[in-house]
Amino acid sequence: MICPICGKEMTKGGIILSGIKLDGEFTWYSQNEFDKKGLKAWDRSNRKNIDAKRSLMGEEKFNNAYFCESCNKIVGIFTINI
Ligand SMILES: [Zn+2]
């Protein structure tokens, strides 16, 4: 994939979330909801849960994360579970 910031070729990989003790969620919120602070309740109606594969060791694995060596950034293309 081409980096959306600098236009160079990125390296394909994946993200592994390890050391999770609870059954957590990896959730996307719109910017408006994401920016809310403190005790303001997040409007959870439009959130998107990102689909992860749990490994035998308990890690959550997210496929399709691309690393740009030039920008030092990672861009993810994640599937949501509906
Ligand atoms: Zn880049």
PDB file of N, CA, C and O and ligand atoms in Angstrom:
ATOM      1  N   MET A   1       0.843  -1.193   0.000  1.00  0.00           N
ATOM      2  CA  MET A   1       0.000   0.000   0.000  1.00  0.00           C
ATOM      3  C   MET A   1       0.880   1.246   0.000  1.00  0.00           C
ATOM      4  O   MET A   1       1.960   1.251   0.583  1.00  0.00           O
ATOM      5  N   ILE A   2       0.369   2.289  -0.613  1.00  0.00           N
ATOM      6  CA  ILE A   2       1.096   3.552  -0.674  1.00  0.00           C
ATOM      7  C   ILE A   2       0.733   4.393   0.554  1.00  0.00           C
ATOM      8  O   ILE A   2      -0.429   4.518   0.917  1.00  0.00           O
ATOM      9  N   CYS A   3       1.748   4.971   1.173  1.00  0.00           N
ATOM     10  CA  CYS A   3       1.536   5.800   2.367  1.00  0.00           C
ATOM     11  C   CYS A   3       0.689   7.025   2.003  1.00  0.00           C
ATOM     12  O   CYS A   3       1.029   7.759   1.076  1.00  0.00           O
ATOM     13  N   PRO A   4      -0.405   7.266   2.751  1.00  0.00           N
ATOM     14  CA  PRO A   4      -1.256   8.422   2.450  1.00  0.00           C
ATOM     15  C   PRO A   4      -0.610   9.748   2.834  1.00  0.00           C
ATOM     16  O   PRO A   4      -1.102  10.810   2.467  1.00  0.00           O
ATOM     17  N   ILE A   5       0.502   9.707   3.557  1.00  0.00           N
ATOM     18  CA  ILE A   5       1.157  10.943   3.987  1.00  0.00           C
ATOM     19  C   ILE A   5       2.291  11.314   3.030  1.00  0.00           C
ATOM     20  O   ILE A   5       2.347  12.431   2.536  1.00  0.00           O
ATOM     21  N   CYS A   6       3.194  10.356   2.748  1.00  0.00           N
ATOM     22  CA  CYS A   6       4.378  10.695   1.950  1.00  0.00           C
ATOM     23  C   CYS A   6       4.388  10.042   0.572  1.00  0.00           C
ATOM     24  O   CYS A   6       5.205  10.407  -0.273  1.00  0.00           O
ATOM     25  N   GLY A   7       3.517   9.096   0.330  1.00  0.00           N
ATOM     26  CA  GLY A   7       3.427   8.499  -1.002  1.00  0.00           C
ATOM     27  C   GLY A   7       4.406   7.372  -1.269  1.00  0.00           C
ATOM     28  O   GLY A   7       4.483   6.888  -2.398  1.00  0.00           O
ATOM     29  N   LYS A   8       5.160   6.941  -0.263  1.00  0.00           N
ATOM     30  CA  LYS A   8       6.097   5.827  -0.462  1.00  0.00           C
ATOM     31  C   LYS A   8       5.426   4.487  -0.153  1.00  0.00           C
ATOM     32  O   LYS A   8       4.390   4.435   0.532  1.00  0.00           O
ATOM     33  N   GLU A   9       6.056   3.419  -0.640  1.00  0.00           N
ATOM     34  CA  GLU A   9       5.516   2.077  -0.419  1.00  0.00           C
ATOM     35  C   GLU A   9       5.643   1.706   1.066  1.00  0.00           C
ATOM     36  O   GLU A   9       6.667   1.946   1.693  1.00  0.00           O
ATOM     37  N   MET A  10       4.587   1.115   1.619  1.00  0.00           N
ATOM     38  CA  MET A  10       4.590   0.721   3.023  1.00  0.00           C
ATOM     39  C   MET A  10       4.803  -0.787   3.156  1.00  0.00           C
ATOM     40  O   MET A  10       4.594  -1.525   2.201  1.00  0.00           O
ATOM     41  N   THR A  11       5.211  -1.217   4.341  1.00  0.00           N
ATOM     42  CA  THR A  11       5.426  -2.633   4.617  1.00  0.00           C
ATOM     43  C   THR A  11       4.195  -3.209   5.295  1.00  0.00           C
ATOM     44  O   THR A  11       3.746  -2.701   6.326  1.00  0.00           O
ATOM     45  N   LYS A  12       3.658  -4.283   4.712  1.00  0.00           N
ATOM     46  CA  LYS A  12       2.456  -4.891   5.265  1.00  0.00           C
ATOM     47  C   LYS A  12       2.772  -5.713   6.510  1.00  0.00           C
ATOM     48  O   LYS A  12       3.819  -6.359   6.596  1.00  0.00           O
ATOM     49  N   GLY A  13       1.885  -5.660   7.487  1.00  0.00           N
ATOM     50  CA  GLY A  13       2.052  -6.458   8.696  1.00  0.00           C
ATOM     51  C   GLY A  13       0.743  -6.536   9.444  1.00  0.00           C
ATOM     52  O   GLY A  13      -0.323  -6.410   8.846  1.00  0.00           O
ATOM     53  N   GLY A  14       0.827  -6.729  10.732  1.00  0.00           N
ATOM     54  CA  GLY A  14      -0.371  -6.795  11.561  1.00  0.00           C
ATOM     55  C   GLY A  14      -0.048  -6.313  12.956  1.00  0.00           C
ATOM     56  O   GLY A  14       1.114  -6.161  13.319  1.00  0.00           O
ATOM     57  N   ILE A  15      -1.072  -6.054  13.719  1.00  0.00           N
ATOM     58  CA  ILE A  15      -0.895  -5.575  15.092  1.00  0.00           C
ATOM     59  C   ILE A  15      -1.299  -6.685  16.060  1.00  0.00           C
ATOM     60  O   ILE A  15      -2.335  -7.328  15.878  1.00  0.00           O
ATOM     61  N   ILE A  16      -0.443  -6.901  17.046  1.00  0.00           N
ATOM     62  CA  ILE A  16      -0.743  -7.887  18.086  1.00  0.00           C
ATOM     63  C   ILE A  16      -0.858  -7.162  19.413  1.00  0.00           C
ATOM     64  O   ILE A  16       0.067  -6.471  19.839  1.00  0.00           O
ATOM     65  N   LEU A  17      -2.013  -7.273  20.034  1.00  0.00           N
ATOM     66  CA  LEU A  17      -2.264  -6.664  21.333  1.00  0.00           C
ATOM     67  C   LEU A  17      -2.084  -7.769  22.367  1.00  0.00           C
ATOM     68  O   LEU A  17      -2.842  -8.741  22.386  1.00  0.00           O
ATOM     69  N   SER A  18      -1.077  -7.622  23.235  1.00  0.00           N
ATOM     70  CA  SER A  18      -0.803  -8.695  24.189  1.00  0.00           C
ATOM     71  C   SER A  18      -0.948  -8.193  25.621  1.00  0.00           C
ATOM     72  O   SER A  18      -1.023  -6.996  25.868  1.00  0.00           O
ATOM     73  N   GLY A  19      -1.008  -9.109  26.536  1.00  0.00           N
ATOM     74  CA  GLY A  19      -1.089  -8.765  27.951  1.00  0.00           C
ATOM     75  C   GLY A  19      -2.461  -8.319  28.402  1.00  0.00           C
ATOM     76  O   GLY A  19      -2.611  -7.625  29.400  1.00  0.00           O
ATOM     77  N   ILE A  20      -3.484  -8.690  27.644  1.00  0.00           N
ATOM     78  CA  ILE A  20      -4.847  -8.311  28.010  1.00  0.00           C
ATOM     79  C   ILE A  20      -5.399  -9.312  29.019  1.00  0.00           C
ATOM     80  O   ILE A  20      -5.398 -10.509  28.776  1.00  0.00           O
ATOM     81  N   LYS A  21      -5.860  -8.801  30.145  1.00  0.00           N
ATOM     82  CA  LYS A  21      -6.412  -9.692  31.163  1.00  0.00           C
ATOM     83  C   LYS A  21      -7.930  -9.789  31.046  1.00  0.00           C
ATOM     84  O   LYS A  21      -8.526 -10.751  31.453  1.00  0.00           O
ATOM     85  N   LEU A  22      -8.538  -8.721  30.525  1.00  0.00           N
ATOM     86  CA  LEU A  22      -9.992  -8.698  30.420  1.00  0.00           C
ATOM     87  C   LEU A  22     -10.402  -8.895  28.972  1.00  0.00           C
ATOM     88  O   LEU A  22      -9.612  -8.749  28.067  1.00  0.00           O
ATOM     89  N   ASP A  23     -11.656  -9.193  28.802  1.00  0.00           N
ATOM     90  CA  ASP A  23     -12.192  -9.278  27.450  1.00  0.00           C
ATOM     91  C   ASP A  23     -12.486  -7.867  26.959  1.00  0.00           C
ATOM     92  O   ASP A  23     -13.584  -7.358  27.108  1.00  0.00           O
ATOM     93  N   GLY A  24     -11.501  -7.216  26.419  1.00  0.00           N
ATOM     94  CA  GLY A  24     -11.648  -5.830  26.002  1.00  0.00           C
ATOM     95  C   GLY A  24     -12.201  -5.704  24.602  1.00  0.00           C
ATOM     96  O   GLY A  24     -12.421  -6.679  23.905  1.00  0.00           O
ATOM     97  N   GLU A  25     -12.441  -4.465  24.217  1.00  0.00           N
ATOM     98  CA  GLU A  25     -12.893  -4.176  22.870  1.00  0.00           C
ATOM     99  C   GLU A  25     -11.961  -3.156  22.251  1.00  0.00           C
ATOM    100  O   GLU A  25     -11.421  -2.294  22.941  1.00  0.00           O
ATOM    101  N   PHE A  26     -11.783  -3.257  20.959  1.00  0.00           N
ATOM    102  CA  PHE A  26     -11.002  -2.306  20.192  1.00  0.00           C
ATOM    103  C   PHE A  26     -12.027  -1.565  19.347  1.00  0.00           C
ATOM    104  O   PHE A  26     -12.617  -2.133  18.433  1.00  0.00           O
ATOM    105  N   THR A  27     -12.317  -0.334  19.743  1.00  0.00           N
ATOM    106  CA  THR A  27     -13.513   0.331  19.235  1.00  0.00           C
ATOM    107  C   THR A  27     -13.196   1.666  18.590  1.00  0.00           C
ATOM    108  O   THR A  27     -12.428   2.463  19.137  1.00  0.00           O
ATOM    109  N   TRP A  28     -13.802   1.920  17.457  1.00  0.00           N
ATOM    110  CA  TRP A  28     -13.689   3.198  16.755  1.00  0.00           C
ATOM    111  C   TRP A  28     -14.856   4.090  17.137  1.00  0.00           C
ATOM    112  O   TRP A  28     -15.986   3.616  17.237  1.00  0.00           O
ATOM    113  N   TYR A  29     -14.544   5.383  17.385  1.00  0.00           N
ATOM    114  CA  TYR A  29     -15.585   6.395  17.594  1.00  0.00           C
ATOM    115  C   TYR A  29     -15.365   7.542  16.626  1.00  0.00           C
ATOM    116  O   TYR A  29     -14.229   7.818  16.228  1.00  0.00           O
ATOM    117  N   SER A  30     -16.432   8.232  16.268  1.00  0.00           N
ATOM    118  CA  SER A  30     -16.289   9.434  15.447  1.00  0.00           C
ATOM    119  C   SER A  30     -15.479  10.467  16.235  1.00  0.00           C
ATOM    120  O   SER A  30     -15.415  10.412  17.472  1.00  0.00           O
ATOM    121  N   GLN A  31     -14.868  11.420  15.522  1.00  0.00           N
ATOM    122  CA  GLN A  31     -13.992  12.398  16.175  1.00  0.00           C
ATOM    123  C   GLN A  31     -14.727  13.147  17.290  1.00  0.00           C
ATOM    124  O   GLN A  31     -14.172  13.394  18.361  1.00  0.00           O
ATOM    125  N   ASN A  32     -15.976  13.502  17.034  1.00  0.00           N
ATOM    126  CA  ASN A  32     -16.786  14.236  17.996  1.00  0.00           C
ATOM    127  C   ASN A  32     -16.918  13.477  19.319  1.00  0.00           C
ATOM    128  O   ASN A  32     -16.743  14.045  20.398  1.00  0.00           O
ATOM    129  N   GLU A  33     -17.192  12.191  19.229  1.00  0.00           N
ATOM    130  CA  GLU A  33     -17.322  11.359  20.430  1.00  0.00           C
ATOM    131  C   GLU A  33     -15.953  11.128  21.063  1.00  0.00           C
ATOM    132  O   GLU A  33     -15.795  11.178  22.280  1.00  0.00           O
ATOM    133  N   PHE A  34     -14.972  10.901  20.213  1.00  0.00           N
ATOM    134  CA  PHE A  34     -13.623  10.603  20.683  1.00  0.00           C
ATOM    135  C   PHE A  34     -13.043  11.753  21.508  1.00  0.00           C
ATOM    136  O   PHE A  34     -12.318  11.540  22.475  1.00  0.00           O
ATOM    137  N   ASP A  35     -13.396  13.004  21.129  1.00  0.00           N
ATOM    138  CA  ASP A  35     -12.836  14.190  21.790  1.00  0.00           C
ATOM    139  C   ASP A  35     -13.497  14.502  23.123  1.00  0.00           C
ATOM    140  O   ASP A  35     -13.012  15.352  23.866  1.00  0.00           O
ATOM    141  N   LYS A  36     -14.609  13.857  23.447  1.00  0.00           N
ATOM    142  CA  LYS A  36     -15.280  14.123  24.717  1.00  0.00           C
ATOM    143  C   LYS A  36     -14.403  13.669  25.875  1.00  0.00           C
ATOM    144  O   LYS A  36     -13.735  12.654  25.810  1.00  0.00           O
ATOM    145  N   LYS A  37     -14.425  14.460  26.938  1.00  0.00           N
ATOM    146  CA  LYS A  37     -13.546  14.160  28.073  1.00  0.00           C
ATOM    147  C   LYS A  37     -14.369  13.922  29.341  1.00  0.00           C
ATOM    148  O   LYS A  37     -15.526  14.320  29.427  1.00  0.00           O
ATOM    149  N   GLY A  38     -13.714  13.325  30.308  1.00  0.00           N
ATOM    150  CA  GLY A  38     -14.270  13.204  31.642  1.00  0.00           C
ATOM    151  C   GLY A  38     -15.535  12.365  31.703  1.00  0.00           C
ATOM    152  O   GLY A  38     -15.585  11.282  31.146  1.00  0.00           O
ATOM    153  N   LEU A  39     -16.521  12.930  32.372  1.00  0.00           N
ATOM    154  CA  LEU A  39     -17.705  12.138  32.661  1.00  0.00           C
ATOM    155  C   LEU A  39     -18.782  12.224  31.592  1.00  0.00           C
ATOM    156  O   LEU A  39     -19.830  11.597  31.714  1.00  0.00           O
ATOM    157  N   LYS A  40     -18.534  13.025  30.553  1.00  0.00           N
ATOM    158  CA  LYS A  40     -19.506  13.072  29.460  1.00  0.00           C
ATOM    159  C   LYS A  40     -19.642  11.681  28.852  1.00  0.00           C
ATOM    160  O   LYS A  40     -18.654  11.031  28.517  1.00  0.00           O
ATOM    161  N   ALA A  41     -20.864  11.264  28.709  1.00  0.00           N
ATOM    162  CA  ALA A  41     -21.086   9.918  28.182  1.00  0.00           C
ATOM    163  C   ALA A  41     -20.822   9.881  26.683  1.00  0.00           C
ATOM    164  O   ALA A  41     -21.243  10.776  25.953  1.00  0.00           O
ATOM    165  N   TRP A  42     -20.100   8.885  26.283  1.00  0.00           N
ATOM    166  CA  TRP A  42     -19.898   8.670  24.858  1.00  0.00           C
ATOM    167  C   TRP A  42     -21.197   8.147  24.255  1.00  0.00           C
ATOM    168  O   TRP A  42     -21.863   7.289  24.842  1.00  0.00           O
ATOM    169  N   ASP A  43     -21.549   8.683  23.109  1.00  0.00           N
ATOM    170  CA  ASP A  43     -22.659   8.117  22.352  1.00  0.00           C
ATOM    171  C   ASP A  43     -22.142   6.851  21.680  1.00  0.00           C
ATOM    172  O   ASP A  43     -21.353   6.894  20.758  1.00  0.00           O
ATOM    173  N   ARG A  44     -22.586   5.727  22.200  1.00  0.00           N
ATOM    174  CA  ARG A  44     -22.035   4.455  21.738  1.00  0.00           C
ATOM    175  C   ARG A  44     -22.784   3.894  20.520  1.00  0.00           C
ATOM    176  O   ARG A  44     -22.441   2.838  20.017  1.00  0.00           O
ATOM    177  N   SER A  45     -23.812   4.637  20.074  1.00  0.00           N
ATOM    178  CA  SER A  45     -24.648   4.081  19.012  1.00  0.00           C
ATOM    179  C   SER A  45     -23.916   3.941  17.679  1.00  0.00           C
ATOM    180  O   SER A  45     -24.225   3.053  16.898  1.00  0.00           O
ATOM    181  N   ASN A  46     -22.960   4.829  17.423  1.00  0.00           N
ATOM    182  CA  ASN A  46     -22.268   4.772  16.129  1.00  0.00           C
ATOM    183  C   ASN A  46     -20.863   4.197  16.216  1.00  0.00           C
ATOM    184  O   ASN A  46     -20.093   4.291  15.272  1.00  0.00           O
ATOM    185  N   ARG A  47     -20.519   3.612  17.355  1.00  0.00           N
ATOM    186  CA  ARG A  47     -19.176   3.045  17.490  1.00  0.00           C
ATOM    187  C   ARG A  47     -19.041   1.817  16.594  1.00  0.00           C
ATOM    188  O   ARG A  47     -20.037   1.176  16.233  1.00  0.00           O
ATOM    189  N   LYS A  48     -17.823   1.505  16.249  1.00  0.00           N
ATOM    190  CA  LYS A  48     -17.533   0.324  15.428  1.00  0.00           C
ATOM    191  C   LYS A  48     -16.525  -0.541  16.166  1.00  0.00           C
ATOM    192  O   LYS A  48     -15.429  -0.077  16.487  1.00  0.00           O
ATOM    193  N   ASN A  49     -16.892  -1.764  16.435  1.00  0.00           N
ATOM    194  CA  ASN A  49     -15.950  -2.694  17.050  1.00  0.00           C
ATOM    195  C   ASN A  49     -15.109  -3.353  15.976  1.00  0.00           C
ATOM    196  O   ASN A  49     -15.635  -3.864  14.991  1.00  0.00           O
ATOM    197  N   ILE A  50     -13.822  -3.328  16.187  1.00  0.00           N
ATOM    198  CA  ILE A  50     -12.907  -3.862  15.192  1.00  0.00           C
ATOM    199  C   ILE A  50     -12.720  -5.356  15.422  1.00  0.00           C
ATOM    200  O   ILE A  50     -12.531  -5.801  16.557  1.00  0.00           O
ATOM    201  N   ASP A  51     -12.797  -6.072  14.341  1.00  0.00           N
ATOM    202  CA  ASP A  51     -12.732  -7.529  14.386  1.00  0.00           C
ATOM    203  C   ASP A  51     -11.305  -7.991  14.683  1.00  0.00           C
ATOM    204  O   ASP A  51     -10.366  -7.573  14.016  1.00  0.00           O
ATOM    205  N   ALA A  52     -11.137  -8.825  15.683  1.00  0.00           N
ATOM    206  CA  ALA A  52      -9.821  -9.344  16.040  1.00  0.00           C
ATOM    207  C   ALA A  52      -9.874 -10.857  16.128  1.00  0.00           C
ATOM    208  O   ALA A  52     -10.923 -11.435  16.385  1.00  0.00           O
ATOM    209  N   LYS A  53      -8.733 -11.457  15.877  1.00  0.00           N
ATOM    210  CA  LYS A  53      -8.611 -12.903  16.044  1.00  0.00           C
ATOM    211  C   LYS A  53      -7.824 -13.166  17.314  1.00  0.00           C
ATOM    212  O   LYS A  53      -6.705 -12.682  17.467  1.00  0.00           O
ATOM    213  N   ARG A  54      -8.405 -13.897  18.240  1.00  0.00           N
ATOM    214  CA  ARG A  54      -7.702 -14.208  19.483  1.00  0.00           C
ATOM    215  C   ARG A  54      -6.841 -15.450  19.291  1.00  0.00           C
ATOM    216  O   ARG A  54      -7.320 -16.484  18.836  1.00  0.00           O
ATOM    217  N   SER A  55      -5.578 -15.331  19.641  1.00  0.00           N
ATOM    218  CA  SER A  55      -4.676 -16.471  19.468  1.00  0.00           C
ATOM    219  C   SER A  55      -4.771 -17.398  20.674  1.00  0.00           C
ATOM    220  O   SER A  55      -5.402 -17.068  21.685  1.00  0.00           O
ATOM    221  N   LEU A  56      -4.114 -18.530  20.575  1.00  0.00           N
ATOM    222  CA  LEU A  56      -4.142 -19.506  21.676  1.00  0.00           C
ATOM    223  C   LEU A  56      -3.509 -18.946  22.943  1.00  0.00           C
ATOM    224  O   LEU A  56      -3.849 -19.341  24.048  1.00  0.00           O
ATOM    225  N   MET A  57      -2.563 -18.006  22.769  1.00  0.00           N
ATOM    226  CA  MET A  57      -1.888 -17.409  23.921  1.00  0.00           C
ATOM    227  C   MET A  57      -2.669 -16.224  24.484  1.00  0.00           C
ATOM    228  O   MET A  57      -2.215 -15.556  25.401  1.00  0.00           O
ATOM    229  N   GLY A  58      -3.815 -15.911  23.905  1.00  0.00           N
ATOM    230  CA  GLY A  58      -4.664 -14.847  24.427  1.00  0.00           C
ATOM    231  C   GLY A  58      -4.427 -13.480  23.809  1.00  0.00           C
ATOM    232  O   GLY A  58      -5.048 -12.505  24.214  1.00  0.00           O
ATOM    233  N   GLU A  59      -3.500 -13.404  22.837  1.00  0.00           N
ATOM    234  CA  GLU A  59      -3.302 -12.109  22.194  1.00  0.00           C
ATOM    235  C   GLU A  59      -4.410 -11.847  21.189  1.00  0.00           C
ATOM    236  O   GLU A  59      -4.969 -12.767  20.615  1.00  0.00           O
ATOM    237  N   GLU A  60      -4.687 -10.560  20.995  1.00  0.00           N
ATOM    238  CA  GLU A  60      -5.621 -10.154  19.949  1.00  0.00           C
ATOM    239  C   GLU A  60      -4.793  -9.784  18.718  1.00  0.00           C
ATOM    240  O   GLU A  60      -3.836  -9.020  18.818  1.00  0.00           O
ATOM    241  N   LYS A  61      -5.169 -10.333  17.593  1.00  0.00           N
ATOM    242  CA  LYS A  61      -4.415 -10.092  16.362  1.00  0.00           C
ATOM    243  C   LYS A  61      -5.272  -9.338  15.359  1.00  0.00           C
ATOM    244  O   LYS A  61      -6.403  -9.728  15.085  1.00  0.00           O
ATOM    245  N   PHE A  62      -4.718  -8.249  14.844  1.00  0.00           N
ATOM    246  CA  PHE A  62      -5.409  -7.424  13.854  1.00  0.00           C
ATOM    247  C   PHE A  62      -4.592  -7.443  12.569  1.00  0.00           C
ATOM    248  O   PHE A  62      -3.435  -7.004  12.547  1.00  0.00           O
ATOM    249  N   ASN A  63      -5.195  -7.950  11.526  1.00  0.00           N
ATOM    250  CA  ASN A  63      -4.510  -8.040  10.243  1.00  0.00           C
ATOM    251  C   ASN A  63      -4.542  -6.691   9.527  1.00  0.00           C
ATOM    252  O   ASN A  63      -5.307  -5.811   9.882  1.00  0.00           O
ATOM    253  N   ASN A  64      -3.705  -6.546   8.519  1.00  0.00           N
ATOM    254  CA  ASN A  64      -3.724  -5.387   7.612  1.00  0.00           C
ATOM    255  C   ASN A  64      -3.317  -4.075   8.273  1.00  0.00           C
ATOM    256  O   ASN A  64      -4.051  -3.085   8.244  1.00  0.00           O
ATOM    257  N   ALA A  65      -2.141  -4.060   8.880  1.00  0.00           N
ATOM    258  CA  ALA A  65      -1.563  -2.808   9.369  1.00  0.00           C
ATOM    259  C   ALA A  65      -0.286  -2.557   8.572  1.00  0.00           C
ATOM    260  O   ALA A  65       0.545  -3.454   8.427  1.00  0.00           O
ATOM    261  N   TYR A  66      -0.152  -1.362   8.049  1.00  0.00           N
ATOM    262  CA  TYR A  66       0.962  -1.036   7.155  1.00  0.00           C
ATOM    263  C   TYR A  66       1.876  -0.024   7.828  1.00  0.00           C
ATOM    264  O   TYR A  66       1.418   0.973   8.383  1.00  0.00           O
ATOM    265  N   PHE A  67       3.191  -0.293   7.752  1.00  0.00           N
ATOM    266  CA  PHE A  67       4.189   0.576   8.376  1.00  0.00           C
ATOM    267  C   PHE A  67       4.922   1.380   7.317  1.00  0.00           C
ATOM    268  O   PHE A  67       5.399   0.814   6.325  1.00  0.00           O
ATOM    269  N   CYS A  68       5.027   2.680   7.521  1.00  0.00           N
ATOM    270  CA  CYS A  68       5.808   3.532   6.630  1.00  0.00           C
ATOM    271  C   CYS A  68       7.128   3.875   7.310  1.00  0.00           C
ATOM    272  O   CYS A  68       7.141   4.540   8.349  1.00  0.00           O
ATOM    273  N   GLU A  69       8.226   3.405   6.723  1.00  0.00           N
ATOM    274  CA  GLU A  69       9.539   3.632   7.294  1.00  0.00           C
ATOM    275  C   GLU A  69       9.933   5.098   7.184  1.00  0.00           C
ATOM    276  O   GLU A  69      10.669   5.630   8.006  1.00  0.00           O
ATOM    277  N   SER A  70       9.436   5.754   6.153  1.00  0.00           N
ATOM    278  CA  SER A  70       9.779   7.148   5.914  1.00  0.00           C
ATOM    279  C   SER A  70       9.136   8.088   6.940  1.00  0.00           C
ATOM    280  O   SER A  70       9.782   8.989   7.459  1.00  0.00           O
ATOM    281  N   CYS A  71       7.859   7.875   7.236  1.00  0.00           N
ATOM    282  CA  CYS A  71       7.122   8.734   8.189  1.00  0.00           C
ATOM    283  C   CYS A  71       7.124   8.179   9.606  1.00  0.00           C
ATOM    284  O   CYS A  71       6.727   8.882  10.526  1.00  0.00           O
ATOM    285  N   ASN A  72       7.495   6.905   9.753  1.00  0.00           N
ATOM    286  CA  ASN A  72       7.415   6.247  11.052  1.00  0.00           C
ATOM    287  C   ASN A  72       5.962   6.182  11.548  1.00  0.00           C
ATOM    288  O   ASN A  72       5.680   6.428  12.727  1.00  0.00           O
ATOM    289  N   LYS A  73       5.068   5.857  10.636  1.00  0.00           N
ATOM    290  CA  LYS A  73       3.641   5.795  10.979  1.00  0.00           C
ATOM    291  C   LYS A  73       3.088   4.411  10.588  1.00  0.00           C
ATOM    292  O   LYS A  73       3.611   3.749   9.696  1.00  0.00           O
ATOM    293  N   ILE A  74       2.034   4.028  11.272  1.00  0.00           N
ATOM    294  CA  ILE A  74       1.327   2.801  10.932  1.00  0.00           C
ATOM    295  C   ILE A  74      -0.098   3.171  10.550  1.00  0.00           C
ATOM    296  O   ILE A  74      -0.759   3.955  11.250  1.00  0.00           O
ATOM    297  N   VAL A  75      -0.536   2.630   9.448  1.00  0.00           N
ATOM    298  CA  VAL A  75      -1.906   2.837   8.973  1.00  0.00           C
ATOM    299  C   VAL A  75      -2.591   1.484   8.976  1.00  0.00           C
ATOM    300  O   VAL A  75      -2.046   0.510   8.466  1.00  0.00           O
ATOM    301  N   GLY A  76      -3.779   1.418   9.554  1.00  0.00           N
ATOM    302  CA  GLY A  76      -4.482   0.154   9.617  1.00  0.00           C
ATOM    303  C   GLY A  76      -5.735   0.143   8.767  1.00  0.00           C
ATOM    304  O   GLY A  76      -6.423   1.167   8.671  1.00  0.00           O
ATOM    305  N   ILE A  77      -6.004  -0.981   8.149  1.00  0.00           N
ATOM    306  CA  ILE A  77      -7.281  -1.199   7.459  1.00  0.00           C
ATOM    307  C   ILE A  77      -7.950  -2.341   8.211  1.00  0.00           C
ATOM    308  O   ILE A  77      -7.569  -3.497   8.071  1.00  0.00           O
ATOM    309  N   PHE A  78      -8.898  -1.982   9.045  1.00  0.00           N
ATOM    310  CA  PHE A  78      -9.486  -2.974   9.929  1.00  0.00           C
ATOM    311  C   PHE A  78     -10.923  -3.270   9.542  1.00  0.00           C
ATOM    312  O   PHE A  78     -11.682  -2.370   9.185  1.00  0.00           O
ATOM    313  N   THR A  79     -11.290  -4.514   9.680  1.00  0.00           N
ATOM    314  CA  THR A  79     -12.662  -4.931   9.439  1.00  0.00           C
ATOM    315  C   THR A  79     -13.450  -4.813  10.735  1.00  0.00           C
ATOM    316  O   THR A  79     -12.948  -5.176  11.796  1.00  0.00           O
ATOM    317  N   ILE A  80     -14.654  -4.282  10.647  1.00  0.00           N
ATOM    318  CA  ILE A  80     -15.465  -4.207  11.869  1.00  0.00           C
ATOM    319  C   ILE A  80     -16.339  -5.448  11.948  1.00  0.00           C
ATOM    320  O   ILE A  80     -16.690  -6.039  10.921  1.00  0.00           O
ATOM    321  N   ASN A  81     -16.652  -5.864  13.176  1.00  0.00           N
ATOM    322  CA  ASN A  81     -17.618  -6.954  13.298  1.00  0.00           C
ATOM    323  C   ASN A  81     -18.983  -6.363  13.575  1.00  0.00           C
ATOM    324  O   ASN A  81     -19.144  -5.438  14.354  1.00  0.00           O
ATOM    325  N   ILE A  82     -19.955  -6.864  12.892  1.00  0.00           N
ATOM    326  CA  ILE A  82     -21.297  -6.257  12.911  1.00  0.00           C
ATOM    327  C   ILE A  82     -22.198  -7.047  13.852  1.00  0.00           C
ATOM    328  O   ILE A  82     -22.067  -8.238  13.969  1.00  0.00           O
TER     329      ILE A  82
HETATM  330 ZN    ZN B   1       4.954   7.791   4.726  1.00  0.00          ZN
END
